[in-house]
Short mmCIF file of C-alpha atoms and ligand atoms in Angstrom, two decimals:
data_model
loop_
_atom_site.label_atom_id
_atom_site.label_comp_id
_atom_site.label_asym_id
_atom_site.label_seq_id
_atom_site.Cartn_x
_atom_site.Cartn_y
_atom_site.Cartn_z
CA UNK A 1 -13.74 31.72 16.89
CA UNK A 2 -15.40 28.94 18.82
CA UNK A 3 -18.55 27.59 17.16
CA UNK A 4 -20.58 25.09 19.19
CA UNK A 5 -23.87 23.41 18.35
CA UNK A 6 -26.34 22.13 20.87
CA UNK A 7 -29.04 19.92 19.38
CA UNK A 8 -32.18 18.74 21.16
CA UNK A 9 -35.27 16.89 19.92
CA UNK A 10 -37.70 19.70 19.88
CA UNK A 11 -38.09 23.52 20.02
CA UNK A 12 -39.14 23.21 23.67
CA UNK A 13 -36.18 21.11 24.74
CA UNK A 14 -33.69 23.33 22.96
CA UNK A 15 -35.24 26.43 24.50
CA UNK A 16 -34.98 24.74 27.83
CA UNK A 17 -31.35 23.90 27.28
CA UNK A 18 -30.68 27.49 26.28
CA UNK A 19 -32.30 28.73 29.50
CA UNK A 20 -29.88 26.62 31.56
CA UNK A 21 -27.02 28.10 29.56
CA UNK A 22 -28.26 31.62 30.10
CA UNK A 23 -28.71 31.04 33.85
CA UNK A 24 -25.18 29.53 34.01
CA UNK A 25 -23.74 32.62 32.26
CA UNK A 26 -25.43 34.79 34.82
CA UNK A 27 -24.15 32.76 37.73
CA UNK A 28 -20.55 32.96 36.30
CA UNK A 29 -20.64 36.75 35.85
CA UNK A 30 -21.23 39.77 38.12
CA UNK A 31 -22.86 43.15 37.68
CA UNK A 32 -24.89 44.37 34.68
CA UNK A 33 -25.72 41.68 32.08
CA UNK A 34 -26.62 43.19 28.71
CA UNK A 35 -28.77 41.03 26.45
CA UNK A 36 -30.03 41.74 22.97
CA UNK A 37 -33.29 39.99 22.38
CA UNK A 38 -34.58 38.74 19.02
CA UNK A 39 -38.03 38.56 17.40
CA UNK A 40 -39.22 35.32 15.88
CA UNK A 41 -40.95 32.14 16.89
CA UNK A 42 -38.21 30.41 19.03
CA UNK A 43 -37.59 33.50 21.24
CA UNK A 44 -41.40 33.79 21.83
CA UNK A 45 -41.36 30.10 23.01
CA UNK A 46 -38.28 30.93 25.21
CA UNK A 47 -40.04 33.88 26.83
CA UNK A 48 -43.11 31.72 27.53
CA UNK A 49 -41.06 28.94 29.10
CA UNK A 50 -39.09 31.36 31.34
CA UNK A 51 -42.35 32.94 32.48
CA UNK A 52 -44.02 29.54 33.19
CA UNK A 53 -41.13 27.62 34.88
CA UNK A 54 -38.03 29.72 35.55
CA UNK A 55 -39.07 33.23 36.65
CA UNK A 56 -37.38 33.02 40.12
CA UNK A 57 -34.13 31.69 38.68
CA UNK A 58 -33.11 34.96 36.98
CA UNK A 59 -31.36 37.88 38.81
CA UNK A 60 -33.69 40.43 36.99
CA UNK A 61 -32.15 43.39 38.73
CA UNK A 62 -28.82 42.71 36.92
CA UNK A 63 -30.24 42.27 33.45
CA UNK A 64 -30.45 44.94 30.82
CA UNK A 65 -32.79 44.17 27.85
CA UNK A 66 -31.89 45.58 24.44
CA UNK A 67 -33.11 44.42 21.01
CA UNK A 68 -31.02 43.07 18.12
CA UNK A 69 -33.61 44.57 15.78
CA UNK A 70 -36.99 46.27 15.89
CA UNK A 71 -39.74 46.95 13.35
CA UNK A 72 -40.39 50.69 13.22
CA UNK A 73 -44.02 50.38 14.55
CA UNK A 74 -45.56 51.41 17.87
CA UNK A 75 -44.75 49.21 20.92
CA UNK A 76 -48.25 47.89 21.10
CA UNK A 77 -48.22 46.77 17.42
CA UNK A 78 -48.30 42.98 16.85
CA UNK A 79 -45.20 43.48 14.62
CA UNK A 80 -43.26 44.90 17.52
CA UNK A 81 -40.45 42.64 18.81
CA UNK A 82 -40.59 44.63 22.09
CA UNK A 83 -44.34 43.90 22.42
CA UNK A 84 -43.89 40.12 22.48
CA UNK A 85 -41.01 40.21 24.81
CA UNK A 86 -42.87 42.53 27.17
CA UNK A 87 -46.18 40.66 27.03
CA UNK A 88 -44.81 37.10 27.18
CA UNK A 89 -42.15 37.71 29.76
CA UNK A 90 -40.97 41.13 30.95
CA UNK A 91 -44.29 42.24 32.49
CA UNK A 92 -44.42 39.02 34.57
CA UNK A 93 -41.09 39.70 36.25
CA UNK A 94 -39.80 42.23 38.77
CA UNK A 95 -37.41 43.46 36.11
CA UNK A 96 -36.37 47.07 36.71
CA UNK A 97 -37.89 49.13 33.89
CA UNK A 98 -34.84 51.50 34.02
CA UNK A 99 -32.87 48.59 32.46
CA UNK A 100 -35.23 48.26 29.50
CA UNK A 101 -33.64 49.76 26.39
CA UNK A 102 -36.15 49.24 23.57
CA UNK A 103 -35.72 50.72 20.11
CA UNK A 104 -38.48 53.35 19.92
CA UNK A 105 -40.44 52.03 16.97
CA UNK A 106 -42.90 54.91 17.11
CA UNK A 107 -40.29 57.49 16.54
CA UNK A 108 -38.82 58.72 13.16
CA UNK A 109 -36.61 55.86 11.99
CA UNK A 110 -33.40 57.73 11.03
CA UNK A 111 -33.14 59.74 14.27
CA UNK A 112 -34.12 56.66 16.33
CA UNK A 113 -31.32 54.58 14.74
CA UNK A 114 -28.87 57.24 15.87
CA UNK A 115 -30.41 57.57 19.28
CA UNK A 116 -30.23 53.83 19.88
CA UNK A 117 -26.57 53.76 18.85
CA UNK A 118 -25.83 56.57 21.27
CA UNK A 119 -27.70 54.74 24.05
CA UNK A 120 -25.68 51.55 23.49
CA UNK A 121 -22.37 53.44 23.52
CA UNK A 122 -23.14 55.33 26.62
CA UNK A 123 -24.73 52.67 28.69
CA UNK A 124 -22.59 49.64 27.81
CA UNK A 125 -18.91 48.65 28.00
CA UNK A 126 -17.31 49.59 24.62
CA UNK A 127 -14.42 47.68 22.95
CA UNK A 128 -13.28 47.86 19.27
CA UNK A 129 -15.53 50.88 18.82
CA UNK A 130 -18.71 48.90 19.60
CA UNK A 131 -20.78 47.98 22.64
CA UNK A 132 -20.01 44.63 24.24
CA UNK A 133 -23.12 42.59 24.81
CA UNK A 134 -22.92 39.70 27.26
CA UNK A 135 -25.43 37.82 25.14
CA UNK A 136 -26.95 38.43 21.67
CA UNK A 137 -29.88 36.17 20.91
CA UNK A 138 -30.50 35.70 17.19
CA UNK A 139 -32.93 33.85 14.97
CA UNK A 140 -32.44 33.13 11.33
CA UNK A 141 -34.93 33.47 8.45
CA UNK A 142 -35.17 30.91 5.55
CA UNK A 143 -33.40 33.52 3.41
CA UNK A 144 -30.49 33.45 5.87
CA UNK A 145 -31.21 36.87 7.39
CA UNK A 146 -30.49 37.48 11.05
CA UNK A 147 -31.60 40.32 13.24
CA UNK A 148 -32.76 42.55 10.44
CA UNK A 149 -29.76 42.16 8.26
CA UNK A 150 -31.22 40.84 4.96
CA UNK A 151 -29.36 39.34 2.01
CA UNK A 152 -29.47 42.72 0.17
CA UNK A 153 -27.54 44.37 2.99
CA UNK A 154 -24.41 42.22 3.50
CA UNK A 155 -22.38 45.39 3.69
CA UNK A 156 -23.73 45.84 7.19
CA UNK A 157 -21.09 43.20 8.29
CA UNK A 158 -18.50 45.65 7.16
CA UNK A 159 -20.04 48.86 8.54
CA UNK A 160 -18.31 50.88 11.28
CA UNK A 161 -21.74 51.97 12.62
CA UNK A 162 -23.22 50.03 15.51
CA UNK A 163 -26.83 50.17 14.28
CA UNK A 164 -28.40 50.62 10.91
CA UNK A 165 -31.74 51.50 9.23
CA UNK A 166 -32.99 48.88 6.81
CA UNK A 167 -36.16 48.19 4.78
CA UNK A 168 -37.55 44.67 4.68
CA UNK A 169 -36.81 43.44 1.08
CA UNK A 170 -40.36 42.44 0.40
CA UNK A 171 -42.68 44.49 2.60
CA UNK A 172 -40.46 47.66 2.66
CA UNK A 173 -41.11 47.86 6.43
CA UNK A 174 -38.49 50.02 8.10
CA UNK A 175 -36.35 48.42 10.77
CA UNK A 176 -33.52 49.33 13.01
CA UNK A 177 -30.94 46.55 13.42
CA UNK A 178 -27.62 45.94 15.08
CA UNK A 179 -24.77 45.86 12.57
CA UNK A 180 -22.31 42.98 12.20
CA UNK A 181 -19.77 45.09 14.14
CA UNK A 182 -21.95 45.06 17.20
CA UNK A 183 -23.25 41.47 16.85
CA UNK A 184 -19.76 40.05 16.41
CA UNK A 185 -18.44 42.21 19.38
CA UNK A 186 -20.51 40.13 21.89
CA UNK A 187 -19.21 37.82 24.53
CA UNK A 188 -21.81 35.18 23.61
CA UNK A 189 -23.90 34.91 20.46
CA UNK A 190 -26.84 32.35 20.52
CA UNK A 191 -28.55 31.29 17.30
CA UNK A 192 -31.93 29.80 18.26
CA UNK A 193 -33.15 28.04 15.09
CA UNK A 194 -35.81 25.35 14.91
CA UNK A 195 -37.99 23.71 12.31
CA UNK A 196 -37.47 21.79 9.02
CA UNK A 197 -37.79 25.07 7.01
CA UNK A 198 -34.27 25.95 8.21
CA UNK A 199 -32.59 22.61 7.68
CA UNK A 200 -30.86 23.50 4.41
CA UNK A 201 -29.72 27.10 5.50
CA UNK A 202 -28.35 25.62 8.78
CA UNK A 203 -26.37 22.92 7.00
CA UNK A 204 -25.13 25.26 4.21
CA UNK A 205 -23.86 27.78 6.89
CA UNK A 206 -22.42 25.32 9.35
CA UNK A 207 -20.78 23.18 6.67
CA UNK A 208 -19.30 26.37 5.10
CA UNK A 209 -20.85 25.77 1.70
CA UNK A 210 -20.16 28.25 -1.07
CA UNK A 211 -23.84 29.33 -1.23
CA UNK A 212 -23.60 30.42 2.42
CA UNK A 213 -21.81 33.51 1.23
CA UNK A 214 -25.29 34.87 0.26
CA UNK A 215 -26.58 34.48 3.83
CA UNK A 216 -26.16 37.22 6.38
CA UNK A 217 -26.17 34.56 9.14
CA UNK A 218 -22.99 33.11 7.82
CA UNK A 219 -21.15 36.35 8.66
CA UNK A 220 -21.96 36.03 12.31
CA UNK A 221 -18.46 35.30 13.63
CA UNK A 222 -17.66 36.68 17.04
CA UNK A 223 -14.27 38.46 17.12
CA UNK A 224 -13.49 37.27 20.65
CA UNK A 225 -16.61 35.65 21.98
CA UNK A 226 -18.47 32.34 21.62
CA UNK A 227 -21.08 31.46 19.00
CA UNK A 228 -23.45 28.57 19.78
CA UNK A 229 -26.18 27.29 17.46
CA UNK A 230 -29.14 26.01 19.51
CA UNK A 231 -31.04 23.73 17.14
CA UNK A 232 -33.86 21.27 17.26
CA UNK A 233 -33.42 17.96 15.40
CA UNK A 234 -35.43 19.11 12.44
CA UNK A 235 -33.18 22.16 11.79
CA UNK A 236 -30.09 20.14 12.46
CA UNK A 237 -31.04 17.21 10.25
CA UNK A 238 -28.22 17.71 7.66
CA UNK A 239 -25.31 18.56 9.95
C1 6PG B 1 -37.33 39.66 13.40
C2 6PG B 1 -36.25 38.67 13.94
C3 6PG B 1 -35.77 37.85 12.76
C4 6PG B 1 -36.11 36.46 13.12
C5 6PG B 1 -36.03 35.51 11.98
C6 6PG B 1 -36.39 34.13 12.31
O1 6PG B 1 -37.40 40.84 13.84
O2 6PG B 1 -38.15 39.09 12.61
O3 6PG B 1 -35.31 39.38 14.54
O4 6PG B 1 -34.34 37.99 12.51
O5 6PG B 1 -35.22 35.92 14.19
O6 6PG B 1 -36.96 36.02 10.96
O7 6PG B 1 -37.78 34.13 12.72
P1 6PG B 1 -38.50 32.70 13.09
O8 6PG B 1 -37.65 32.12 14.19
O9 6PG B 1 -39.90 33.03 13.45
O10 6PG B 1 -38.38 31.90 11.80
#
């Protein structure tokens, strides 16, 4: 497994660097390009930067937008990961809505988790029993969670399911998340992690410290693809 880190001075400059990487990946591939988007602060910045300065550099007709996780709330709820991607980026593009594959947060969680799994399997290339994303964008919480795999659900990195239903450990909020099987099956995995609150988690994981075994993000290890950590200086301070 190849693990690379790209470090830039600020959240904006690392998001800009990631945009260049994403565009290059699109230039070096053909056909449908399946991306799993993430919630969180850095992806929101990414969406805004693309909308402001890079809209015409993306072949929107090739891109399929999926989500790495979703809160089980209606799509217009401020908690919805779809809402922010749509409001900050998607609605400003000529992206074909037939290529939009959101997790239906307004539906019953258990059946939606199964429906989303079936949609991934039927609409994406499948290898090793899981869909193959061209790019999975991930954030990481200060507890080391990623997507919506929280520290109390590490078994989701051993699951043979491609999606799972979880409850946020504090709020109890229901979420549908990709499992480790799907995340690690991707061609490219990009961790976008910024800010000093993540410094210790980043260094514990990248330096393979014992404590990292408690953090879901440390189990993100692509089986055949590439993992890149996109970090600002603050998050990368101890590596
Ligand atoms: C979510 C995200 C989650 C997020 C982390 C980091 O649905 O909340 O998918 O995994 O990426 O919580 O969020 P920040 O980048 O805002 O710290």
